Coordinates of C-alpha atoms and ligand atoms in Angstrom, one line a residue:
M1 CA 145.8 37.8 -8.2
S2 CA 142.1 38.0 -7.3
D3 CA 140.5 35.3 -5.2
G4 CA 137.1 36.8 -5.3
L5 CA 134.4 34.7 -3.8
R6 CA 136.8 31.9 -3.0
K7 CA 138.6 34.0 -0.4
G8 CA 138.4 33.1 3.3
L9 CA 135.9 30.3 3.1
P10 CA 134.1 29.3 6.3
S11 CA 135.3 26.0 7.7
Y12 CA 132.9 23.1 7.0
G13 CA 135.7 20.6 6.5
D14 CA 134.9 20.5 2.7
E15 CA 136.2 23.5 0.7
A16 CA 134.2 22.8 -2.4
F17 CA 131.0 22.6 -0.3
S18 CA 131.9 25.8 1.5
L19 CA 132.2 27.6 -1.9
F20 CA 129.0 26.0 -3.2
I21 CA 127.0 27.0 -0.1
R22 CA 128.4 30.5 -0.3
K23 CA 127.2 30.8 -3.9
V24 CA 123.8 29.5 -2.9
F25 CA 123.3 32.3 -0.4
I26 CA 124.8 35.1 -2.4
K27 CA 122.6 34.1 -5.4
A28 CA 119.6 34.8 -3.2
M29 CA 120.4 38.4 -3.9
G30 CA 120.2 37.9 -7.7
Y31 CA 123.9 37.8 -8.6
S32 CA 124.9 36.1 -11.8
D33 CA 127.9 33.7 -12.1
D34 CA 129.6 36.3 -14.3
A35 CA 129.3 38.9 -11.5
L36 CA 130.5 36.4 -8.9
D37 CA 133.6 35.6 -10.9
R38 CA 134.9 39.2 -10.7
P39 CA 137.4 40.5 -8.3
I40 CA 135.6 41.8 -5.3
V41 CA 135.9 45.3 -3.9
G42 CA 134.6 45.7 -0.4
I43 CA 133.2 49.2 0.4
T44 CA 132.8 50.2 4.0
N45 CA 129.4 51.8 4.8
T46 CA 129.9 54.1 7.8
S47 CA 126.7 56.0 7.2
S48 CA 124.8 56.6 10.4
D49 CA 121.9 58.9 11.4
Y50 CA 124.2 60.0 14.2
S51 CA 126.9 61.2 11.8
P52 CA 126.2 64.3 9.7
C53 CA 129.9 64.1 8.8
H54 CA 129.1 61.0 6.9
G55 CA 125.8 62.2 5.6
N56 CA 126.9 61.8 1.9
V57 CA 128.1 58.3 2.3
P58 CA 125.1 56.7 0.5
Q59 CA 125.9 58.9 -2.6
L60 CA 129.6 58.2 -2.3
I61 CA 128.9 54.5 -2.2
E62 CA 126.9 54.7 -5.5
S63 CA 129.8 56.6 -7.1
V64 CA 132.3 54.1 -5.9
K65 CA 130.2 51.2 -7.1
R66 CA 130.0 52.8 -10.5
G67 CA 133.8 53.1 -10.7
V68 CA 134.3 49.5 -9.6
L69 CA 131.8 48.2 -12.2
L70 CA 133.3 50.3 -14.9
A71 CA 136.7 48.7 -14.2
G72 CA 135.3 45.2 -14.2
G73 CA 135.1 44.5 -10.4
L74 CA 132.2 43.5 -8.2
P75 CA 131.4 46.0 -5.5
M76 CA 130.2 44.7 -2.1
V77 CA 129.1 47.2 0.5
F78 CA 129.5 46.2 4.2
P79 CA 128.7 48.1 7.4
T80 CA 131.2 48.9 10.1
I81 CA 130.7 50.9 13.2
S82 CA 130.8 54.6 12.7
I83 CA 132.0 57.2 15.2
H84 CA 130.8 60.8 15.3
E85 CA 132.8 63.2 17.4
I86 CA 129.9 64.9 19.0
F87 CA 127.6 61.9 19.5
T88 CA 129.9 59.5 21.3
H89 CA 130.3 59.2 25.1
P90 CA 132.7 59.5 26.8
T91 CA 134.8 60.5 23.7
S92 CA 135.3 59.3 20.2
M93 CA 139.0 58.4 20.9
Y94 CA 137.7 55.8 23.4
L95 CA 136.1 54.0 20.4
R96 CA 138.7 54.5 17.7
N97 CA 140.4 51.2 18.5
L98 CA 137.1 49.4 18.6
M99 CA 136.3 50.7 15.1
A100 CA 139.8 49.6 13.9
M101 CA 139.2 46.1 15.3
D102 CA 135.8 45.9 13.7
T103 CA 137.0 47.1 10.3
E104 CA 140.1 44.9 10.4
E105 CA 138.2 41.8 11.3
M106 CA 135.4 42.4 8.7
M107 CA 138.1 43.0 6.0
R108 CA 139.7 39.7 6.9
A109 CA 136.5 37.7 7.5
Q110 CA 134.6 38.5 4.3
P111 CA 135.7 37.7 0.8
M112 CA 137.2 40.8 -0.8
D113 CA 140.4 41.5 -2.9
A114 CA 140.6 45.2 -2.1
A115 CA 138.6 47.7 0.0
V116 CA 137.4 51.3 -0.3
L117 CA 137.5 52.9 3.1
I118 CA 134.9 55.6 3.3
G119 CA 135.3 57.7 6.4
G120 CA 135.7 61.2 7.5
C121 CA 134.8 62.3 11.0
D122 CA 137.9 62.6 13.2
K123 CA 138.6 59.1 14.4
T124 CA 137.1 57.1 11.5
L125 CA 139.9 57.5 8.9
P126 CA 142.7 56.7 11.4
A127 CA 140.7 53.7 12.6
Q128 CA 140.2 52.4 9.0
V129 CA 143.9 52.9 8.1
M130 CA 145.0 51.1 11.3
A131 CA 142.7 48.3 10.3
A132 CA 144.0 48.2 6.7
A133 CA 147.6 48.2 7.9
S134 CA 146.9 45.2 10.1
A135 CA 144.8 43.3 7.5
N136 CA 147.4 44.3 4.8
L137 CA 144.7 44.1 2.1
P138 CA 144.9 46.6 -0.8
A139 CA 142.8 49.5 0.3
I140 CA 142.1 53.1 -0.8
V141 CA 140.9 55.8 1.5
L142 CA 137.9 58.0 0.4
P143 CA 137.2 60.8 2.8
T144 CA 133.7 62.1 3.0
G145 CA 135.0 65.6 2.4
P146 CA 134.6 68.9 4.2
M147 CA 131.3 70.9 4.7
I148 CA 130.9 74.1 2.7
V149 CA 131.2 77.3 4.8
G150 CA 128.4 79.1 6.6
H151 CA 127.5 82.8 6.7
H152 CA 126.2 85.0 9.5
R153 CA 125.7 88.7 9.4
G154 CA 128.2 89.2 6.6
E155 CA 130.8 86.9 8.2
V156 CA 132.0 83.6 6.9
L157 CA 131.8 80.9 9.6
G158 CA 133.0 77.4 10.0
A159 CA 132.7 74.5 12.4
C160 CA 134.1 74.3 14.8
T161 CA 136.7 77.0 15.2
D162 CA 134.0 79.6 15.0
C163 CA 131.7 77.5 17.3
R164 CA 134.4 77.9 20.0
R165 CA 135.1 81.6 19.3
L166 CA 131.4 82.5 19.3
W167 CA 130.7 80.4 22.4
S168 CA 133.5 82.3 24.2
D169 CA 131.8 85.5 23.1
F170 CA 128.5 84.2 24.4
R171 CA 130.2 83.3 27.8
A172 CA 131.5 86.8 27.9
D173 CA 128.0 88.2 27.3
K174 CA 128.9 89.6 23.9
I175 CA 126.2 87.5 22.1
T176 CA 122.6 87.0 23.2
A177 CA 121.0 83.5 23.6
A178 CA 118.6 84.3 20.8
E179 CA 121.5 85.1 18.4
M180 CA 123.3 81.9 19.5
E181 CA 120.2 79.9 18.5
Q182 CA 120.3 81.5 15.1
I183 CA 124.1 80.8 14.8
S184 CA 123.6 77.1 15.7
G185 CA 121.8 76.7 12.3
R186 CA 124.6 78.4 10.4
L187 CA 127.8 76.9 11.6
A188 CA 127.4 73.6 9.8
P189 CA 125.4 74.3 6.7
S190 CA 125.9 71.0 4.9
V191 CA 126.9 67.4 5.5
G192 CA 130.6 66.6 5.6
T193 CA 133.4 67.1 8.0
C194 CA 134.4 70.2 9.8
M195 CA 135.7 72.7 7.2
V196 CA 138.6 74.1 9.1
M197 CA 142.0 72.4 9.6
G198 CA 140.6 70.2 12.4
S199 CA 141.5 66.6 13.0
A200 CA 139.2 65.3 10.2
S201 CA 140.7 67.6 7.5
T202 CA 144.2 67.1 8.9
M203 CA 143.9 63.3 8.7
A204 CA 142.4 63.4 5.2
C205 CA 145.2 65.6 4.0
L206 CA 147.9 63.4 5.7
L207 CA 146.5 60.2 4.2
E208 CA 146.6 61.8 0.7
A209 CA 150.2 62.9 1.4
M210 CA 151.0 59.3 2.4
G211 CA 149.6 58.0 -0.9
L212 CA 146.7 56.2 0.6
A213 CA 144.1 58.3 -1.2
L214 CA 143.8 59.8 -4.7
P215 CA 145.1 63.4 -5.3
M216 CA 142.6 66.1 -4.4
S217 CA 140.5 63.6 -2.4
A218 CA 141.2 65.3 1.0
T219 CA 139.8 68.7 0.0
A220 CA 136.9 68.4 -2.4
P221 CA 133.8 69.6 -0.5
A222 CA 131.4 66.8 0.6
V223 CA 128.6 68.1 -1.6
H224 CA 130.7 69.1 -4.6
A225 CA 130.5 67.1 -7.9
D226 CA 134.3 66.7 -7.7
R227 CA 133.7 64.6 -4.6
M228 CA 131.5 62.1 -6.5
R229 CA 134.0 62.0 -9.4
I230 CA 136.8 61.2 -6.9
A231 CA 134.6 58.5 -5.5
E232 CA 134.1 57.0 -8.9
A233 CA 137.9 57.2 -9.6
S234 CA 138.6 55.6 -6.2
G235 CA 136.3 52.7 -7.2
R236 CA 138.1 52.3 -10.4
C237 CA 141.4 52.4 -8.6
A238 CA 140.3 49.8 -6.1
A239 CA 139.1 47.4 -8.8
K240 CA 142.6 47.7 -10.4
M241 CA 144.2 47.0 -7.0
A242 CA 141.8 44.0 -6.5
K243 CA 143.0 42.5 -9.8
S244 CA 146.7 43.0 -9.2
G245 CA 146.7 42.5 -5.5
A246 CA 148.8 45.6 -5.1
P247 CA 149.8 47.9 -3.6
K248 CA 149.2 46.6 -0.2
P249 CA 149.1 49.0 2.8
G250 CA 152.5 47.6 3.9
E251 CA 154.0 48.8 0.6
L252 CA 152.7 52.3 1.1
L253 CA 153.1 52.8 4.8
T254 CA 156.8 53.2 4.8
P255 CA 159.2 55.5 6.8
D256 CA 159.1 57.8 3.7
A257 CA 155.3 58.0 3.8
V258 CA 155.3 58.8 7.5
H259 CA 158.0 61.4 7.0
N260 CA 155.9 63.0 4.2
A261 CA 152.9 63.0 6.6
L262 CA 154.9 64.9 9.2
V263 CA 156.0 67.5 6.7
A264 CA 152.4 67.9 5.6
L265 CA 151.1 68.1 9.2
Q266 CA 153.5 70.9 10.1
A267 CA 152.8 72.9 6.9
L268 CA 149.0 72.5 7.2
G269 CA 148.8 74.0 10.7
G270 CA 147.3 70.5 11.4
S271 CA 145.7 69.1 14.4
T272 CA 147.6 67.8 17.4
N273 CA 145.4 64.7 17.3
A274 CA 147.2 63.7 14.1
V275 CA 150.4 63.0 16.2
I276 CA 148.6 60.3 18.1
H277 CA 147.0 58.8 15.0
L278 CA 150.2 58.8 13.0
A279 CA 151.9 57.0 15.9
A280 CA 149.1 54.4 16.0
I281 CA 149.2 53.9 12.2
A282 CA 153.0 53.6 12.2
G283 CA 152.8 51.1 15.1
R284 CA 150.4 48.9 13.0
A285 CA 152.8 49.1 10.0
G286 CA 155.9 48.4 12.1
V287 CA 157.4 51.8 11.2
E288 CA 159.4 53.6 13.8
F289 CA 157.7 56.8 15.1
D290 CA 158.9 59.2 17.8
L291 CA 158.1 62.7 18.9
V292 CA 161.7 63.8 18.3
A293 CA 161.0 63.5 14.5
V294 CA 157.7 65.5 14.9
D295 CA 159.6 68.3 16.5
R296 CA 162.6 68.2 14.1
V297 CA 160.3 68.4 11.1
G298 CA 158.4 71.2 12.8
R299 CA 161.6 73.3 13.2
E300 CA 162.3 73.0 9.5
V301 CA 158.9 73.2 7.8
P302 CA 156.9 76.4 8.1
V303 CA 153.1 76.7 8.1
L304 CA 152.1 77.4 4.5
V305 CA 148.4 76.8 4.6
N306 CA 146.3 79.8 5.5
L307 CA 143.3 78.0 7.1
K308 CA 141.5 78.3 10.4
P309 CA 142.4 77.9 13.2
S310 CA 146.0 79.0 12.3
G311 CA 145.0 81.2 9.4
A312 CA 141.9 82.7 7.7
H313 CA 140.4 80.4 5.1
Y314 CA 138.4 77.2 4.9
M315 CA 138.8 73.8 3.3
E316 CA 136.8 74.6 0.1
H317 CA 139.2 77.5 -0.5
F318 CA 142.1 75.1 -0.1
H319 CA 140.5 72.8 -2.7
H320 CA 140.0 75.6 -5.2
A321 CA 143.6 76.8 -4.6
G322 CA 144.9 73.4 -5.8
G323 CA 144.6 71.2 -2.7
M324 CA 147.2 68.9 -1.5
P325 CA 149.1 68.5 -4.8
A326 CA 149.7 72.2 -4.9
L327 CA 150.8 72.3 -1.3
L328 CA 153.2 69.3 -1.8
R329 CA 154.7 71.2 -4.8
E330 CA 155.7 74.0 -2.4
L331 CA 157.0 71.4 0.1
Q332 CA 159.2 69.5 -2.4
P333 CA 162.6 70.4 -0.7
F334 CA 161.4 68.5 2.5
L335 CA 159.6 65.6 0.9
R336 CA 160.6 62.1 -0.1
L337 CA 159.3 62.4 -3.6
E338 CA 159.7 58.8 -4.7
A339 CA 157.1 57.5 -2.2
R340 CA 154.3 55.9 -4.0
N341 CA 150.5 56.1 -3.9
V342 CA 147.5 53.8 -4.4
A343 CA 147.4 54.6 -8.1
G344 CA 151.0 53.4 -8.6
D345 CA 152.3 56.9 -9.1
T346 CA 154.9 58.7 -7.0
I347 CA 154.4 61.9 -5.1
R348 CA 156.6 63.5 -7.7
D349 CA 154.0 62.5 -10.4
A350 CA 151.1 63.9 -8.3
I351 CA 153.0 67.2 -7.9
A352 CA 153.7 67.4 -11.6
R353 CA 149.9 67.4 -12.2
A354 CA 149.1 70.0 -9.6
E355 CA 147.1 72.9 -10.7
E356 CA 148.6 76.5 -10.8
V357 CA 146.0 78.9 -9.4
P358 CA 147.0 82.5 -9.8
N359 CA 146.4 85.1 -7.0
Q360 CA 145.3 82.7 -4.4
D361 CA 146.2 83.3 -0.7
V362 CA 145.5 79.9 0.8
I363 CA 148.7 78.0 -0.1
R364 CA 151.7 80.2 0.6
N365 CA 155.2 79.4 -0.7
L366 CA 158.4 79.1 1.3
D367 CA 159.2 82.8 0.8
T368 CA 155.9 83.9 2.3
P369 CA 154.9 81.4 5.0
L370 CA 152.0 81.9 7.3
K371 CA 154.3 81.0 10.2
Q372 CA 158.1 80.6 10.2
E373 CA 157.9 77.3 12.1
G374 CA 155.6 74.3 11.8
A375 CA 152.3 74.0 13.6
I376 CA 153.3 71.6 16.3
A377 CA 156.1 71.7 18.8
V378 CA 157.1 68.9 21.2
L379 CA 157.9 69.9 24.8
R380 CA 159.8 68.0 27.4
G381 CA 160.8 68.6 31.0
N382 CA 160.2 67.3 34.5
L383 CA 156.4 67.7 33.9
A384 CA 156.4 65.7 30.7
P385 CA 159.2 63.1 30.8
R386 CA 157.9 61.3 27.7
G387 CA 156.8 64.5 26.0
A388 CA 153.8 66.8 25.4
V389 CA 152.7 68.8 22.4
I390 CA 151.5 72.3 21.7
K391 CA 149.9 73.7 18.6
Q392 CA 152.2 76.7 18.5
S393 CA 150.6 78.0 15.3
A394 CA 147.4 78.6 17.2
A395 CA 148.9 79.9 20.4
S396 CA 149.2 83.5 21.6
P397 CA 152.7 84.8 20.9
Q398 CA 153.0 86.6 24.2
L399 CA 152.3 83.4 26.1
K400 CA 154.8 81.1 24.4
Q401 CA 157.3 82.0 27.1
H402 CA 155.4 82.2 30.3
T403 CA 155.8 81.4 34.0
G404 CA 152.8 81.3 36.2
C405 CA 151.1 79.8 39.2
A406 CA 149.2 76.5 38.8
V407 CA 145.4 76.4 39.3
V408 CA 144.8 72.6 39.5
F409 CA 141.7 70.6 38.6
D410 CA 141.8 67.0 39.5
S411 CA 139.4 65.8 36.8
I412 CA 137.2 67.0 34.0
E413 CA 134.2 66.9 36.5
D414 CA 136.2 69.0 39.0
M415 CA 137.1 71.5 36.3
S416 CA 133.5 71.7 35.1
S417 CA 132.1 72.3 38.5
R418 CA 134.6 75.0 39.6
I419 CA 135.9 76.8 36.5
D420 CA 133.2 79.4 36.5
A421 CA 132.8 79.7 40.3
P422 CA 132.9 83.4 41.3
D423 CA 135.2 82.6 44.2
L424 CA 137.8 80.6 42.1
D425 CA 141.1 82.1 42.9
V426 CA 142.5 82.6 39.5
R427 CA 144.3 85.4 37.6
A428 CA 145.0 85.8 33.9
D429 CA 148.7 85.0 34.3
D430 CA 148.0 81.7 36.1
V431 CA 148.4 78.3 34.5
L432 CA 145.3 76.2 34.4
V433 CA 146.2 72.5 35.0
L434 CA 143.8 69.6 34.2
R435 CA 144.8 66.1 35.1
N436 CA 143.3 62.6 35.0
A437 CA 142.0 63.3 31.5
G438 CA 144.4 61.1 29.7
P439 CA 144.0 57.7 27.9
I440 CA 143.3 55.8 31.1
G441 CA 142.4 58.6 33.5
A442 CA 139.2 59.9 31.8
P443 CA 139.1 57.3 30.0
G444 CA 139.7 57.9 26.3
M445 CA 141.6 61.1 26.5
P446 CA 138.8 63.5 25.8
E447 CA 139.2 66.8 23.9
A448 CA 139.0 68.7 27.2
G449 CA 142.5 70.2 27.1
S450 CA 141.4 73.5 25.8
L451 CA 139.9 74.5 29.2
P452 CA 137.5 77.3 29.0
I453 CA 138.7 80.7 30.3
P454 CA 137.1 81.1 33.7
Q455 CA 134.0 83.2 33.2
K456 CA 135.0 86.1 35.4
L457 CA 138.2 86.5 33.4
A458 CA 136.4 86.0 30.1
R459 CA 134.0 88.8 31.0
A460 CA 137.1 90.9 31.8
G461 CA 138.3 90.4 28.2
V462 CA 140.9 87.6 28.8
K463 CA 141.0 85.5 25.6
D464 CA 143.8 83.1 26.2
M465 CA 145.7 81.6 29.1
V466 CA 148.4 78.9 29.4
R467 CA 146.6 75.6 29.9
I468 CA 148.3 72.2 30.4
S469 CA 146.8 68.7 30.6
D470 CA 147.1 65.0 29.7
A471 CA 144.0 65.4 27.6
R472 CA 143.7 66.1 23.9
M473 CA 142.2 69.2 22.1
S474 CA 140.1 69.5 19.0
G475 CA 142.1 70.5 16.0
T476 CA 139.6 73.3 15.5
A477 CA 140.5 74.9 18.8
F478 CA 143.1 77.6 19.4
G479 CA 145.0 79.0 22.4
T480 CA 148.2 78.4 24.3
V481 CA 147.3 74.8 25.2
V482 CA 149.8 72.1 26.2
L483 CA 148.4 68.6 25.6
H484 CA 149.1 64.9 25.7
I485 CA 151.4 65.1 28.7
A486 CA 153.0 61.6 29.0
P487 CA 152.9 59.7 31.2
E488 CA 149.5 60.8 32.2
A489 CA 148.5 61.6 35.8
A490 CA 146.6 58.4 36.2
M491 CA 149.8 56.4 35.5
G492 CA 151.7 58.4 38.1
G493 CA 153.2 61.0 35.7
P494 CA 154.5 64.1 37.4
L495 CA 151.3 66.0 36.4
A496 CA 149.7 63.9 39.2
I497 CA 151.6 65.8 41.9
V498 CA 151.3 69.4 40.9
E499 CA 149.6 71.6 43.6
T500 CA 147.7 74.8 43.2
G501 CA 150.2 77.6 43.7
D502 CA 153.2 75.7 42.2
R503 CA 155.0 77.7 39.6
I504 CA 155.1 76.3 36.1
R505 CA 157.4 77.4 33.2
L506 CA 156.4 77.1 29.6
D507 CA 159.1 78.0 27.0
V508 CA 158.0 76.9 23.5
E509 CA 161.2 78.1 21.8
A510 CA 163.3 76.0 24.3
R511 CA 160.7 73.2 24.0
A512 CA 160.5 73.1 27.8
L513 CA 157.7 72.4 30.3
E514 CA 158.9 72.6 33.9
L515 CA 157.5 72.3 37.3
L516 CA 159.5 74.8 39.3
V517 CA 159.5 72.8 42.5
D518 CA 162.5 71.4 44.3
Q519 CA 163.5 68.0 43.0
M520 CA 163.4 66.4 46.5
E521 CA 159.9 67.7 47.0
I522 CA 158.8 66.3 43.7
K523 CA 160.2 62.9 44.7
R524 CA 158.4 63.1 48.0
R525 CA 155.1 63.9 46.4
L526 CA 155.5 61.1 43.8
E527 CA 156.2 58.6 46.6
A528 CA 153.1 59.8 48.5
W529 CA 151.0 59.6 45.3
R530 CA 152.1 56.0 44.8
Q531 CA 150.9 55.1 48.3
R532 CA 147.4 56.6 47.5
P533 CA 146.9 57.1 43.8
L534 CA 144.0 59.4 42.9
R535 CA 142.1 57.3 40.4
R536 CA 138.6 56.5 39.5
D537 CA 137.3 53.0 40.1
P538 CA 138.8 50.5 37.7
A539 CA 136.6 49.1 34.9
T540 CA 135.3 45.6 35.7
R541 CA 134.0 44.3 32.4
G542 CA 133.7 44.5 28.7
Y543 CA 135.3 47.0 26.3
A544 CA 136.0 49.4 29.2
K545 CA 138.2 46.8 30.9
L546 CA 140.0 45.9 27.7
F547 CA 140.6 49.6 27.1
E548 CA 142.0 50.3 30.5
Q549 CA 144.2 47.3 30.5
C550 CA 145.7 47.6 27.1
V551 CA 145.6 51.2 25.9
L552 CA 149.0 52.8 25.3
Q553 CA 150.1 56.3 26.3
A554 CA 149.7 59.3 24.0
D555 CA 153.3 59.2 22.7
E556 CA 152.7 55.7 21.5
G557 CA 149.4 56.4 19.7
C558 CA 146.9 55.2 22.3
D559 CA 146.5 51.9 20.3
F560 CA 146.0 48.7 22.2
D561 CA 149.4 47.1 23.0
F562 CA 148.3 43.7 21.5
L563 CA 147.4 45.3 18.1
L564 CA 150.9 46.7 17.4
R565 CA 152.5 44.9 14.4
D566 CA 154.8 43.0 16.7
G567 CA 152.2 42.6 19.5
G568 CA 154.6 44.7 21.5
R569 CA 154.2 46.0 25.0
A570 CA 154.0 49.6 26.3
K571 CA 157.0 51.6 27.5
S572 CA 157.1 51.3 31.2
Ligands
FES601 FE1 132.9 65.3 12.4 FE2 134.1 67.7 13.0 S1 132.5 66.7 14.1 S2 134.6 66.2 11.5

């Protein structure tokens, strides 16, 4: 099946010459004819000095290469852009589609029979899988793996759930600036991705559940020898795929795989960001995806994984408790067990090989769940006609049914400038509303949805409030936070017309988010908004313009409309 070096020749009008000249140039690097005759495995290099989450990529590449060579393939490393959550402005989500386009086009443009996708930080794995789905080239995902945990004054710490908790304590004057300096060197004590069940860990786990990565590849710590062995095995697997030409992403990204991902997402206490990424991946694969299924699965599947921010432990503990295969074993009644993985096995096979770890408290069983319902609930109502999500597993139980008065912020800048103002008229039972922070409004839908508790309330001991927005939230965050309201305010969604003082009702059990304002008044305000929409200046050039014109809403995955499998258009 392999085409090797003959694949995708440049057009010089003479195919034989094109191959000849390709060989001329590659031989400049010292390759032999024997090497150049092998099936080629492309390996993405997403190493960057800006990405500590990818700090082990050079070592992983060496291990992958070893696996490819041992299995008779030729490894070829190529760079793609890399996105680190904390080092990208305005937000990493803004660049996810750019990374997906870059990766897809380089997978198509360069000769390779299969690819190993090495990524980890939040948006990188989704971008790479979106690319692979569109290129439909055999590909295996290799996550960079989570960091090991940190320690401070006898407490175990992890980025970034504890970053947020400790920052809140600092804002409430419970921690000094000097101690915060010390803590800043302890929250992320190794390379690798955040070691709680944030977006990076969630996506790595979901992709393993979908069969796109080898068993145990989501959880092995970035600096553990297991990680390097998994990299070698991934290289071997990729060489096998390069020889056989299978399985292609289209064979793995099936409705069953997406269903299994939703089951895993709910049981993991996973990140709300995963809902957006799964929608985007499904859109690339032509698999139907809707928020109704997310909620239905969430009603049935309890949270079983006792990891922060929903629980107590960290990713390395999950790994040592048996990782995803052990979790999937507990979830068997909900899974489509005949779904296949990159190695040609079924999920049933992977479960059969799962390790039994006695006396562990990280992976619960169905009789002793961490939470009775899944992590994520989907809300609807006159404030969110196309849906909104809440990570109910990380919300305060007493706020899941709550009615309060809106305190509205028109933008992230407005929120930043006023949230801590001593004269801000706000009470603990109010509802903080942030708008114009969605895919188009911000742009890029930043993780600003977990609005800070106003400082005067934080100092008075308030730890959580109902917060609603069209933004996203880090998977490492916690609180009663309603996100991804669609349509967003910048598109004229009802969030655009909420006024300070309006009453808002949240009822997670009833899956309701309602603006308690007379229907005629809502209509009047929407009409007035259409006459004079509150929006920032439109982008005039470059990627910003492309983004603004083509990005889909949150419920559709925030992909670009022209990148969907059928080149479809957004819902109106
Ligand atoms: Fe990269 Fe958290 S910042 S995974």
